[in-house]
Amino acid sequence: MDNAADDAARSTYFRKTDRFHITHVLRFFAPKTCFFCGKKAIGPGADHGLVKGFFQFLKGLPPGRLIALGFAAVILLGTFLLLLPVSIKSDMEVGFVDALFTSTSAVCVTGLIAIDTADHFTAFGQIVVALLIQIGGLGVTSVGVGFILAAGKRVSIKGRLIVKEALNIDSSKGIIRLVKVVLLTTLCFELAGAMLSFIVFVQDFPPLKALAISVFHSIAAFNNSGFDILGGMQNLIPYQSNVLLNLTTCGLILFGGLGFLVILDIIKNRSFRKLCLHSKVVITTSAALLLIGTILLKVTEDITWLGAFFHSVSARTAGFSTYTIGEFSNGGLFTLILLMFIGASPGSTGGGIKTSTFFVLLQSVKSLVTKTHFCAFRRSISQTGISKAYIITFLSLLVVCCGTFLLCILEPEFSFIQLLFEVTSAFGTVGLSTGITPDLGAVSKIAMVLIMFIGRLGAFTLASMWVIRPEPTVRYTEESITIG
């Protein structure tokens, strides 16, 4: 009798609420207003007390914290999707930790893998990984703004501030136009990369599969993520002598690692002299690192000049490999560690401390030693910028050191250089590995997940977003201390 009464009550409720099919689900997820467009959310969920309070709390958070939460939410969503039966091949098993690791590696555009993407995931699962890489490379906020614009809505002031913070630019002026250009530029580069890659892959695979591999590879390469769907944990080793694929991959990595602001500056001015200081610093530092890295890898390893060039490019946060990294000498591994730690450029799809930070460090040391004024390309750099470069480097070293120390305790069977390489690769969102990633324990993989997350958002950004900065009311007497 009680069950019949319950069914009758439930039936009456559903007749009164015609829109149950979607709005009652959205009740648990929809905010009262959208962060980006400021419009009222869909459905009655806006009146739900707890949900309303939660989203009011989110709206009160500064942009930096919202970005971090956005990345975390996408990672968890990706983990859930990768655990669905439709994502996993029937003869394979994927645990929660491995799914979380894969999702984090994709969203943080790293490329480290605990399980092979092609061997364990179906076509649907591989599409999920590709979408996570794309969202992670462009940024959660840029993708969100893209959907808002596609729907014909206006982006709110709060949304513009979030995008400004995510793209690491100084002004929100013209931010919507910039997002449009970023999305269009990404599409053009990835289409070009897919077409060139297809010429290579169609020789070894059926046309449809070759097209899928080409699109996936182009997305992964431009977003500086070393994922592949060739299978067998081989990455690009079968194509180590293929000049077209090597150069296409390097081109995608380099343009993705320069940063959208630099690409737009190059397109607009078309002359090195007319470029802004940021672009000049990024281009010269990237070129110098590429040249030095190529020479050092050729000297330390028995590989071709093409292989040395490829790995010098890839180590700057991409993670593709045409040779077995586990067979490299300590000198070669240390060269890659340095390149991975420096990373790509600000506003790009890559990680690391960034080329501009490394440039400022070198120039500041030079000015201190020579006792000259700090300048670059006939421009002065503020003391605030110099201090920020040192802070970023210190915090990054701290993360790498702590992560390596933790893995040394958890994984004593591996050598120090292997663990240092693995942690630096995770922090720099690179994806290169000596081959030990699948053999790490569950706790170590979770530690690597945290390191990848910190590396994608930046140690300085994560630290600064939780620090309260009270206005200084007192300045103390200055006194020197002995240093060095």
CSV table of C-alpha atoms in Angstrom, one decimal:
chain,number,residue,atom,x,y,z
A,1,MET,CA,0.0,0.0,0.0
A,2,ASP,CA,2.8,2.4,0.9
A,3,ASN,CA,4.5,1.7,-2.4
A,4,ALA,CA,1.4,2.4,-4.3
A,5,ALA,CA,0.9,5.7,-2.5
A,6,ASP,CA,4.5,6.6,-3.2
A,7,ASP,CA,4.1,5.8,-6.9
A,8,ALA,CA,0.9,7.9,-7.1
A,9,ALA,CA,2.6,10.8,-5.4
A,10,ARG,CA,5.6,10.5,-7.7
A,11,SER,CA,3.3,10.4,-10.7
A,12,THR,CA,1.5,13.5,-9.6
A,13,TYR,CA,4.8,15.3,-9.1
A,14,PHE,CA,6.0,14.5,-12.6
A,15,ARG,CA,2.7,15.6,-14.1
A,16,LYS,CA,3.1,19.0,-12.4
A,17,THR,CA,6.7,19.4,-13.5
A,18,ASP,CA,6.6,18.9,-17.3
A,19,ARG,CA,10.3,19.7,-17.8
A,20,PHE,CA,11.7,16.9,-15.6
A,21,HIS,CA,13.6,15.4,-18.5
A,22,ILE,CA,16.4,18.0,-18.3
A,23,THR,CA,15.8,20.7,-15.7
A,24,HIS,CA,15.7,18.3,-12.7
A,25,VAL,CA,19.1,17.0,-13.7
A,26,LEU,CA,20.3,20.6,-14.1
A,27,ARG,CA,19.1,21.4,-10.7
A,28,PHE,CA,22.2,19.9,-9.3
A,29,PHE,CA,24.6,21.5,-11.8
A,30,ALA,CA,23.2,24.8,-13.1
A,31,PRO,CA,24.2,28.1,-11.5
A,32,LYS,CA,21.8,31.0,-11.2
A,33,THR,CA,23.9,33.0,-13.7
A,34,CYS,CA,26.7,32.0,-16.1
A,35,PHE,CA,30.2,33.1,-15.2
A,36,PHE,CA,31.0,34.1,-18.7
A,37,CYS,CA,27.8,35.7,-20.2
A,38,GLY,CA,26.0,36.7,-16.9
A,39,LYS,CA,22.6,35.3,-18.2
A,40,LYS,CA,20.1,33.5,-16.0
A,41,ALA,CA,20.8,29.7,-15.9
A,42,ILE,CA,18.3,27.1,-17.3
A,43,GLY,CA,15.8,25.5,-15.1
A,44,PRO,CA,14.7,25.7,-11.5
A,45,GLY,CA,18.1,24.7,-10.2
A,46,ALA,CA,18.7,28.5,-9.7
A,47,ASP,CA,16.3,28.4,-6.7
A,48,HIS,CA,17.9,25.5,-5.0
A,49,GLY,CA,19.4,26.9,-1.8
A,50,LEU,CA,22.6,24.9,-1.6
A,51,VAL,CA,23.4,25.1,-5.3
A,52,LYS,CA,22.6,28.8,-5.3
A,53,GLY,CA,25.0,29.4,-2.4
A,54,PHE,CA,27.7,27.2,-3.9
A,55,PHE,CA,27.7,29.1,-7.2
A,56,GLN,CA,27.5,32.5,-5.4
A,57,PHE,CA,30.6,31.4,-3.6
A,58,LEU,CA,32.3,30.5,-6.9
A,59,LYS,CA,31.3,33.8,-8.4
A,60,GLY,CA,33.0,35.6,-5.5
A,61,LEU,CA,36.3,33.8,-6.2
A,62,PRO,CA,39.2,35.6,-7.9
A,63,PRO,CA,39.8,34.6,-11.6
A,64,GLY,CA,42.9,32.6,-10.7
A,65,ARG,CA,41.1,30.2,-8.4
A,66,LEU,CA,38.2,29.8,-10.8
A,67,ILE,CA,40.7,28.8,-13.5
A,68,ALA,CA,42.3,26.2,-11.2
A,69,LEU,CA,38.8,24.8,-10.3
A,70,GLY,CA,37.9,24.8,-14.0
A,71,PHE,CA,40.9,22.6,-14.9
A,72,ALA,CA,40.2,20.3,-11.9
A,73,ALA,CA,36.6,19.9,-13.0
A,74,VAL,CA,37.5,19.1,-16.6
A,75,ILE,CA,40.1,16.5,-15.3
A,76,LEU,CA,37.4,14.8,-13.1
A,77,LEU,CA,34.9,14.8,-16.0
A,78,GLY,CA,37.6,13.3,-18.3
A,79,THR,CA,38.3,10.6,-15.7
A,80,PHE,CA,34.6,9.7,-15.5
A,81,LEU,CA,34.3,9.6,-19.3
A,82,LEU,CA,37.4,7.4,-19.6
A,83,LEU,CA,36.0,4.9,-17.1
A,84,LEU,CA,32.8,4.4,-19.1
A,85,PRO,CA,32.6,0.9,-20.7
A,86,VAL,CA,32.2,2.6,-24.1
A,87,SER,CA,35.7,4.1,-23.7
A,88,ILE,CA,37.5,0.9,-22.8
A,89,LYS,CA,38.3,-2.0,-25.1
A,90,SER,CA,36.5,-5.2,-24.1
A,91,ASP,CA,39.7,-7.1,-23.4
A,92,MET,CA,41.3,-4.4,-21.3
A,93,GLU,CA,40.9,-3.0,-17.8
A,94,VAL,CA,41.4,0.6,-16.7
A,95,GLY,CA,41.5,1.5,-13.0
A,96,PHE,CA,40.5,4.8,-11.5
A,97,VAL,CA,44.1,5.9,-10.9
A,98,ASP,CA,45.2,5.2,-14.5
A,99,ALA,CA,42.1,7.0,-15.8
A,100,LEU,CA,42.8,10.0,-13.6
A,101,PHE,CA,46.5,9.9,-14.6
A,102,THR,CA,45.5,9.9,-18.3
A,103,SER,CA,42.9,12.6,-18.0
A,104,THR,CA,45.3,14.8,-16.0
A,105,SER,CA,48.1,14.2,-18.5
A,106,ALA,CA,45.8,15.2,-21.4
A,107,VAL,CA,44.2,18.3,-19.8
A,108,CYS,CA,47.7,19.5,-18.6
A,109,VAL,CA,49.0,18.7,-22.1
A,110,THR,CA,51.8,16.6,-20.7
A,111,GLY,CA,51.8,13.2,-22.6
A,112,LEU,CA,53.0,11.0,-19.8
A,113,ILE,CA,51.0,7.7,-20.0
A,114,ALA,CA,50.5,4.9,-17.4
A,115,ILE,CA,48.7,2.9,-20.0
A,116,ASP,CA,48.9,3.0,-23.8
A,117,THR,CA,46.1,5.1,-25.3
A,118,ALA,CA,45.6,3.1,-28.5
A,119,ASP,CA,45.8,-0.3,-26.8
A,120,HIS,CA,43.4,0.4,-23.9
A,121,PHE,CA,40.9,2.9,-25.2
A,122,THR,CA,38.3,2.6,-28.0
A,123,ALA,CA,37.7,5.2,-30.7
A,124,PHE,CA,35.3,7.0,-28.3
A,125,GLY,CA,38.0,7.0,-25.5
A,126,GLN,CA,40.6,8.3,-27.9
A,127,ILE,CA,38.2,11.1,-29.0
A,128,VAL,CA,37.8,12.0,-25.3
A,129,VAL,CA,41.6,12.2,-24.9
A,130,ALA,CA,41.9,14.4,-28.0
A,131,LEU,CA,39.2,16.7,-26.7
A,132,LEU,CA,40.8,16.9,-23.3
A,133,ILE,CA,44.2,17.8,-25.0
A,134,GLN,CA,42.4,20.5,-27.0
A,135,ILE,CA,40.6,22.0,-24.0
A,136,GLY,CA,43.8,21.8,-22.0
A,137,GLY,CA,45.9,23.5,-24.7
A,138,LEU,CA,43.5,26.3,-25.4
A,139,GLY,CA,42.5,26.7,-21.8
A,140,VAL,CA,39.2,26.0,-20.2
A,141,THR,CA,38.2,29.6,-20.2
A,142,SER,CA,39.0,30.2,-23.9
A,143,VAL,CA,36.9,27.2,-24.9
A,144,GLY,CA,34.1,28.4,-22.6
A,145,VAL,CA,34.2,31.9,-24.2
A,146,GLY,CA,34.2,30.2,-27.7
A,147,PHE,CA,30.9,28.4,-26.9
A,148,ILE,CA,29.4,31.6,-25.5
A,149,LEU,CA,30.3,33.5,-28.7
A,150,ALA,CA,29.1,30.6,-30.9
A,151,ALA,CA,25.7,30.8,-29.1
A,152,GLY,CA,25.5,34.6,-29.9
A,153,LYS,CA,25.8,35.7,-26.3
A,154,ARG,CA,27.9,38.5,-24.8
A,155,VAL,CA,30.8,37.8,-22.5
A,156,SER,CA,30.5,39.4,-19.1
A,157,ILE,CA,33.1,41.5,-17.4
A,158,LYS,CA,33.9,38.7,-15.0
A,159,GLY,CA,34.4,36.3,-17.9
A,160,ARG,CA,36.8,38.8,-19.6
A,161,LEU,CA,38.8,39.0,-16.4
A,162,ILE,CA,39.0,35.2,-16.2
A,163,VAL,CA,40.2,34.9,-19.8
A,164,LYS,CA,42.8,37.7,-19.2
A,165,GLU,CA,44.2,35.8,-16.3
A,166,ALA,CA,44.2,32.5,-18.2
A,167,LEU,CA,46.0,34.0,-21.2
A,168,ASN,CA,48.5,35.8,-18.9
A,169,ILE,CA,48.1,39.2,-20.6
A,170,ASP,CA,48.2,42.6,-19.0
A,171,SER,CA,45.0,44.2,-20.3
A,172,SER,CA,41.4,42.9,-21.0
A,173,LYS,CA,41.1,45.3,-23.9
A,174,GLY,CA,40.2,43.5,-27.1
A,175,ILE,CA,40.1,40.2,-25.2
A,176,ILE,CA,37.2,38.8,-27.2
A,177,ARG,CA,38.8,39.5,-30.5
A,178,LEU,CA,42.0,37.8,-29.2
A,179,VAL,CA,40.1,34.7,-28.2
A,180,LYS,CA,38.6,34.5,-31.7
A,181,VAL,CA,42.0,34.8,-33.3
A,182,VAL,CA,43.4,32.2,-30.9
A,183,LEU,CA,40.7,29.7,-31.9
A,184,LEU,CA,41.1,30.4,-35.6
A,185,THR,CA,44.9,30.2,-35.4
A,186,THR,CA,44.7,26.9,-33.6
A,187,LEU,CA,42.3,25.5,-36.2
A,188,CYS,CA,44.5,26.6,-39.1
A,189,PHE,CA,47.7,25.1,-37.7
A,190,GLU,CA,46.1,21.8,-36.7
A,191,LEU,CA,44.4,21.4,-40.1
A,192,ALA,CA,47.7,22.0,-41.9
A,193,GLY,CA,49.5,19.6,-39.6
A,194,ALA,CA,46.9,16.9,-40.1
A,195,MET,CA,47.1,17.2,-43.9
A,196,LEU,CA,50.9,16.9,-43.9
A,197,SER,CA,50.8,14.0,-41.3
A,198,PHE,CA,48.2,12.2,-43.4
A,199,ILE,CA,50.7,11.9,-46.3
A,200,VAL,CA,52.9,9.9,-44.0
A,201,PHE,CA,50.4,7.8,-42.1
A,202,VAL,CA,48.3,6.8,-45.1
A,203,GLN,CA,51.3,4.8,-46.4
A,204,ASP,CA,51.0,2.4,-43.3
A,205,PHE,CA,47.3,2.5,-42.4
A,206,PRO,CA,43.9,2.4,-44.2
A,207,PRO,CA,42.8,5.9,-45.2
A,208,LEU,CA,40.2,6.3,-42.5
A,209,LYS,CA,42.5,5.2,-39.7
A,210,ALA,CA,45.3,7.3,-41.2
A,211,LEU,CA,43.1,10.3,-41.1
A,212,ALA,CA,42.1,9.7,-37.4
A,213,ILE,CA,45.8,9.2,-36.5
A,214,SER,CA,46.8,12.4,-38.4
A,215,VAL,CA,44.1,14.6,-36.7
A,216,PHE,CA,45.0,13.2,-33.3
A,217,HIS,CA,48.7,13.7,-33.9
A,218,SER,CA,48.2,17.2,-35.1
A,219,ILE,CA,46.2,18.2,-32.1
A,220,ALA,CA,48.7,16.6,-29.7
A,221,ALA,CA,51.7,18.2,-31.4
A,222,PHE,CA,50.3,21.7,-31.6
A,223,ASN,CA,49.2,21.6,-28.0
A,224,ASN,CA,52.6,20.3,-27.0
A,225,SER,CA,51.2,17.0,-25.7
A,226,GLY,CA,53.1,13.8,-26.5
A,227,PHE,CA,50.1,11.5,-26.8
A,228,ASP,CA,49.9,9.1,-29.8
A,229,ILE,CA,47.5,6.4,-30.9
A,230,LEU,CA,49.9,4.3,-32.8
A,231,GLY,CA,50.0,1.6,-30.1
A,232,GLY,CA,52.7,-0.5,-28.5
A,233,MET,CA,54.1,2.4,-26.3
A,234,GLN,CA,56.5,3.2,-29.2
A,235,ASN,CA,55.5,6.8,-29.8
A,236,LEU,CA,57.2,8.0,-33.1
A,237,ILE,CA,60.1,5.6,-33.0
A,238,PRO,CA,59.0,3.8,-36.2
A,239,TYR,CA,59.2,7.2,-38.0
A,240,GLN,CA,62.6,8.3,-36.7
A,241,SER,CA,64.0,8.7,-40.2
A,242,ASN,CA,60.9,10.2,-41.8
A,243,VAL,CA,61.9,13.7,-42.5
A,244,LEU,CA,58.4,15.0,-43.4
A,245,LEU,CA,56.7,13.8,-40.2
A,246,ASN,CA,59.7,14.9,-38.0
A,247,LEU,CA,59.7,18.4,-39.5
A,248,THR,CA,55.9,18.7,-39.4
A,249,THR,CA,55.8,17.6,-35.8
A,250,CYS,CA,58.6,20.0,-34.9
A,251,GLY,CA,56.8,22.9,-36.7
A,252,LEU,CA,53.6,22.3,-34.8
A,253,ILE,CA,55.5,22.0,-31.5
A,254,LEU,CA,57.5,25.2,-32.1
A,255,PHE,CA,54.5,27.4,-33.1
A,256,GLY,CA,52.4,26.0,-30.3
A,257,GLY,CA,55.3,26.6,-27.8
A,258,LEU,CA,55.9,30.2,-29.0
A,259,GLY,CA,52.6,31.4,-27.7
A,260,PHE,CA,49.6,33.0,-29.4
A,261,LEU,CA,50.7,36.6,-28.7
A,262,VAL,CA,54.1,36.0,-30.4
A,263,ILE,CA,52.4,34.4,-33.4
A,264,LEU,CA,50.0,37.3,-33.8
A,265,ASP,CA,52.9,39.8,-33.3
A,266,ILE,CA,54.8,38.1,-36.1
A,267,ILE,CA,51.8,38.1,-38.4
A,268,LYS,CA,51.1,41.7,-37.7
A,269,ASN,CA,54.6,43.2,-38.0
A,270,ARG,CA,56.6,40.7,-40.2
A,271,SER,CA,59.9,42.2,-39.1
A,272,PHE,CA,62.0,41.3,-36.1
A,273,ARG,CA,62.9,45.0,-35.5
A,274,LYS,CA,59.2,45.9,-35.2
A,275,LEU,CA,58.3,43.1,-32.8
A,276,CYS,CA,57.6,43.9,-29.1
A,277,LEU,CA,60.2,43.1,-26.5
A,278,HIS,CA,58.3,40.0,-25.3
A,279,SER,CA,58.4,38.5,-28.8
A,280,LYS,CA,62.1,39.3,-29.3
A,281,VAL,CA,63.0,37.7,-26.0
A,282,VAL,CA,60.9,34.6,-26.8
A,283,ILE,CA,62.2,34.1,-30.3
A,284,THR,CA,65.9,34.6,-29.5
A,285,THR,CA,65.8,32.4,-26.4
A,286,SER,CA,63.9,29.7,-28.1
A,287,ALA,CA,66.4,29.7,-31.1
A,288,ALA,CA,69.4,29.6,-28.7
A,289,LEU,CA,68.0,26.7,-26.7
A,290,LEU,CA,67.1,24.8,-29.8
A,291,LEU,CA,70.6,25.2,-31.2
A,292,ILE,CA,72.4,24.4,-28.0
A,293,GLY,CA,70.1,21.5,-27.2
A,294,THR,CA,70.7,20.0,-30.7
A,295,ILE,CA,74.5,20.2,-30.4
A,296,LEU,CA,74.6,18.7,-26.8
A,297,LEU,CA,72.3,15.8,-27.7
A,298,LYS,CA,74.3,15.0,-30.8
A,299,VAL,CA,77.5,15.1,-28.7
A,300,THR,CA,76.2,12.9,-25.9
A,301,GLU,CA,74.1,10.4,-27.9
A,302,ASP,CA,74.6,8.2,-30.9
A,303,ILE,CA,71.8,9.6,-32.9
A,304,THR,CA,71.4,11.5,-36.2
A,305,TRP,CA,71.3,15.3,-36.5
A,306,LEU,CA,67.6,15.0,-37.3
A,307,GLY,CA,67.0,13.0,-34.1
A,308,ALA,CA,69.0,15.5,-32.0
A,309,PHE,CA,67.1,18.4,-33.5
A,310,PHE,CA,63.7,16.6,-33.0
A,311,HIS,CA,64.4,15.8,-29.3
A,312,SER,CA,65.8,19.3,-28.7
A,313,VAL,CA,62.4,20.7,-29.9
A,314,SER,CA,60.3,18.0,-28.2
A,315,ALA,CA,62.0,18.4,-24.8
A,316,ARG,CA,60.6,21.9,-24.7
A,317,THR,CA,57.3,20.5,-23.3
A,318,ALA,CA,56.1,18.4,-26.2
A,319,GLY,CA,57.1,14.8,-25.2
A,320,PHE,CA,57.3,13.0,-28.6
A,321,SER,CA,60.3,10.8,-29.1
A,322,THR,CA,61.9,9.0,-32.1
A,323,TYR,CA,64.5,7.2,-30.0
A,324,THR,CA,64.1,5.2,-26.8
A,325,ILE,CA,64.8,7.7,-24.0
A,326,GLY,CA,65.6,5.0,-21.5
A,327,GLU,CA,68.7,4.2,-23.6
A,328,PHE,CA,70.1,7.7,-23.4
A,329,SER,CA,73.3,8.4,-21.4
A,330,ASN,CA,73.2,10.4,-18.2
A,331,GLY,CA,74.6,13.4,-20.2
A,332,GLY,CA,71.8,13.2,-22.7
A,333,LEU,CA,69.1,12.8,-19.9
A,334,PHE,CA,70.5,15.8,-18.0
A,335,THR,CA,70.4,17.9,-21.2
A,336,LEU,CA,66.8,16.9,-21.7
A,337,ILE,CA,66.1,17.7,-18.0
A,338,LEU,CA,67.4,21.2,-18.4
A,339,LEU,CA,65.4,21.8,-21.6
A,340,MET,CA,62.2,20.4,-19.9
A,341,PHE,CA,62.7,22.6,-16.9
A,342,ILE,CA,63.0,25.8,-19.0
A,343,GLY,CA,60.1,24.8,-21.2
A,344,ALA,CA,58.1,26.8,-23.7
A,345,SER,CA,57.0,30.5,-23.7
A,346,PRO,CA,54.3,32.4,-21.7
A,347,GLY,CA,50.8,32.3,-23.2
A,348,SER,CA,51.6,29.1,-25.1
A,349,THR,CA,50.4,25.5,-24.8
A,350,GLY,CA,53.6,24.4,-23.0
A,351,GLY,CA,54.9,24.4,-19.5
A,352,GLY,CA,58.2,24.9,-17.6
A,353,ILE,CA,59.5,28.1,-16.0
A,354,LYS,CA,59.2,29.6,-19.5
A,355,THR,CA,61.8,31.1,-21.9
A,356,SER,CA,61.3,34.7,-20.8
A,357,THR,CA,61.9,33.7,-17.2
A,358,PHE,CA,65.2,32.0,-18.2
A,359,PHE,CA,66.2,35.0,-20.3
A,360,VAL,CA,65.6,37.4,-17.4
A,361,LEU,CA,67.6,35.2,-15.0
A,362,LEU,CA,70.6,35.2,-17.4
A,363,GLN,CA,70.4,38.9,-18.1
A,364,SER,CA,70.1,39.8,-14.4
A,365,VAL,CA,73.1,37.7,-13.5
A,366,LYS,CA,75.0,39.4,-16.3
A,367,SER,CA,74.0,42.9,-15.0
A,368,LEU,CA,75.0,42.0,-11.4
A,369,VAL,CA,78.4,40.6,-12.4
A,370,THR,CA,79.2,43.5,-14.8
A,371,LYS,CA,77.5,46.0,-12.5
A,372,THR,CA,75.6,47.5,-15.5
A,373,HIS,CA,72.0,48.5,-15.8
A,374,PHE,CA,69.6,45.7,-16.7
A,375,CYS,CA,68.3,46.1,-20.2
A,376,ALA,CA,67.4,44.0,-23.3
A,377,PHE,CA,67.0,45.1,-26.9
A,378,ARG,CA,67.3,48.7,-25.7
A,379,ARG,CA,64.5,48.3,-23.2
A,380,SER,CA,64.7,48.3,-19.4
A,381,ILE,CA,63.0,45.6,-17.4
A,382,SER,CA,61.3,46.4,-14.1
A,383,GLN,CA,62.6,45.2,-10.8
A,384,THR,CA,59.2,43.6,-10.2
A,385,GLY,CA,59.7,41.4,-13.3
A,386,ILE,CA,63.1,40.4,-12.3
A,387,SER,CA,61.9,39.4,-8.8
A,388,LYS,CA,59.0,37.5,-10.3
A,389,ALA,CA,61.5,35.5,-12.5
A,390,TYR,CA,63.5,34.5,-9.4
A,391,ILE,CA,60.4,33.6,-7.4
A,392,ILE,CA,59.1,31.4,-10.3
A,393,THR,CA,62.4,29.6,-10.6
A,394,PHE,CA,62.7,29.0,-6.9
A,395,LEU,CA,59.2,27.7,-6.5
A,396,SER,CA,59.6,25.5,-9.6
A,397,LEU,CA,62.9,24.0,-8.2
A,398,LEU,CA,61.1,23.5,-4.9
A,399,VAL,CA,58.3,21.5,-6.6
A,400,VAL,CA,60.8,19.4,-8.6
A,401,CYS,CA,63.0,18.7,-5.6
A,402,CYS,CA,60.1,17.8,-3.3
A,403,GLY,CA,58.5,15.6,-6.0
A,404,THR,CA,61.8,13.8,-6.7
A,405,PHE,CA,62.5,13.3,-3.0
A,406,LEU,CA,59.0,11.8,-2.5
A,407,LEU,CA,59.4,9.4,-5.5
A,408,CYS,CA,62.9,8.4,-4.2
A,409,ILE,CA,61.1,7.2,-1.0
A,410,LEU,CA,58.2,5.5,-2.8
A,411,GLU,CA,60.1,4.0,-5.7
A,412,PRO,CA,63.6,3.0,-4.4
A,413,GLU,CA,64.0,0.5,-7.2
A,414,PHE,CA,64.6,3.2,-9.8
A,415,SER,CA,67.7,5.4,-10.1
A,416,PHE,CA,67.8,9.0,-9.0
A,417,ILE,CA,68.3,10.3,-12.6
A,418,GLN,CA,65.2,8.3,-13.8
A,419,LEU,CA,63.0,9.8,-11.0
A,420,LEU,CA,64.4,13.3,-11.5
A,421,PHE,CA,63.7,13.0,-15.2
A,422,GLU,CA,60.1,11.7,-14.6
A,423,VAL,CA,59.3,14.5,-12.1
A,424,THR,CA,60.8,17.3,-14.3
A,425,SER,CA,58.9,15.9,-17.3
A,426,ALA,CA,55.6,16.1,-15.3
A,427,PHE,CA,56.3,19.6,-13.9
A,428,GLY,CA,57.3,20.9,-17.4
A,429,THR,CA,54.2,19.2,-18.9
A,430,VAL,CA,56.5,17.5,-21.3
A,431,GLY,CA,55.7,13.8,-21.4
A,432,LEU,CA,59.1,12.3,-22.1
A,433,SER,CA,59.9,9.3,-20.0
A,434,THR,CA,62.6,6.7,-19.5
A,435,GLY,CA,59.9,4.1,-19.5
A,436,ILE,CA,59.2,3.8,-15.8
A,437,THR,CA,55.7,5.6,-15.7
A,438,PRO,CA,53.6,2.4,-16.1
A,439,ASP,CA,55.5,0.7,-13.3
A,440,LEU,CA,55.0,3.5,-10.7
A,441,GLY,CA,52.8,2.7,-7.7
A,442,ALA,CA,49.3,4.2,-7.2
A,443,VAL,CA,50.6,6.8,-4.7
A,444,SER,CA,53.4,7.8,-7.0
A,445,LYS,CA,51.0,8.2,-9.9
A,446,ILE,CA,48.8,10.5,-7.7
A,447,ALA,CA,51.8,12.5,-6.8
A,448,MET,CA,52.6,12.8,-10.5
A,449,VAL,CA,49.1,14.0,-11.1
A,450,LEU,CA,49.5,16.8,-8.6
A,451,ILE,CA,52.9,17.7,-10.1
A,452,MET,CA,51.4,17.9,-13.6
A,453,PHE,CA,48.5,20.0,-12.3
A,454,ILE,CA,51.0,22.4,-10.6
A,455,GLY,CA,53.1,22.5,-13.7
A,456,ARG,CA,50.2,23.4,-16.0
A,457,LEU,CA,48.9,26.2,-13.9
A,458,GLY,CA,52.3,27.4,-12.7
A,459,ALA,CA,53.7,27.2,-9.2
A,460,PHE,CA,53.8,31.0,-8.8
A,461,THR,CA,50.1,31.3,-9.9
A,462,LEU,CA,49.0,28.6,-7.5
A,463,ALA,CA,51.0,30.1,-4.6
A,464,SER,CA,49.9,33.7,-5.3
A,465,MET,CA,46.2,32.9,-5.6
A,466,TRP,CA,46.0,31.7,-1.9
A,467,VAL,CA,48.1,34.5,-0.4
A,468,ILE,CA,46.4,37.5,1.2
A,469,ARG,CA,48.3,40.7,0.5
A,470,PRO,CA,47.6,43.3,3.2
A,471,GLU,CA,48.6,46.8,2.5
A,472,PRO,CA,51.9,47.5,4.2
A,473,THR,CA,51.6,50.2,6.9
A,474,VAL,CA,55.2,50.1,8.3
A,475,ARG,CA,58.6,50.0,6.6
A,476,TYR,CA,61.5,48.8,8.6
A,477,THR,CA,65.0,50.0,8.6
A,478,GLU,CA,67.1,48.5,5.8
A,479,GLU,CA,70.3,46.5,6.7
A,480,SER,CA,72.7,44.4,4.6
A,481,ILE,CA,73.4,40.7,5.1
A,482,THR,CA,76.4,38.8,3.7
A,483,ILE,CA,75.5,36.7,0.7
A,484,GLY,CA,77.6,34.1,-1.1
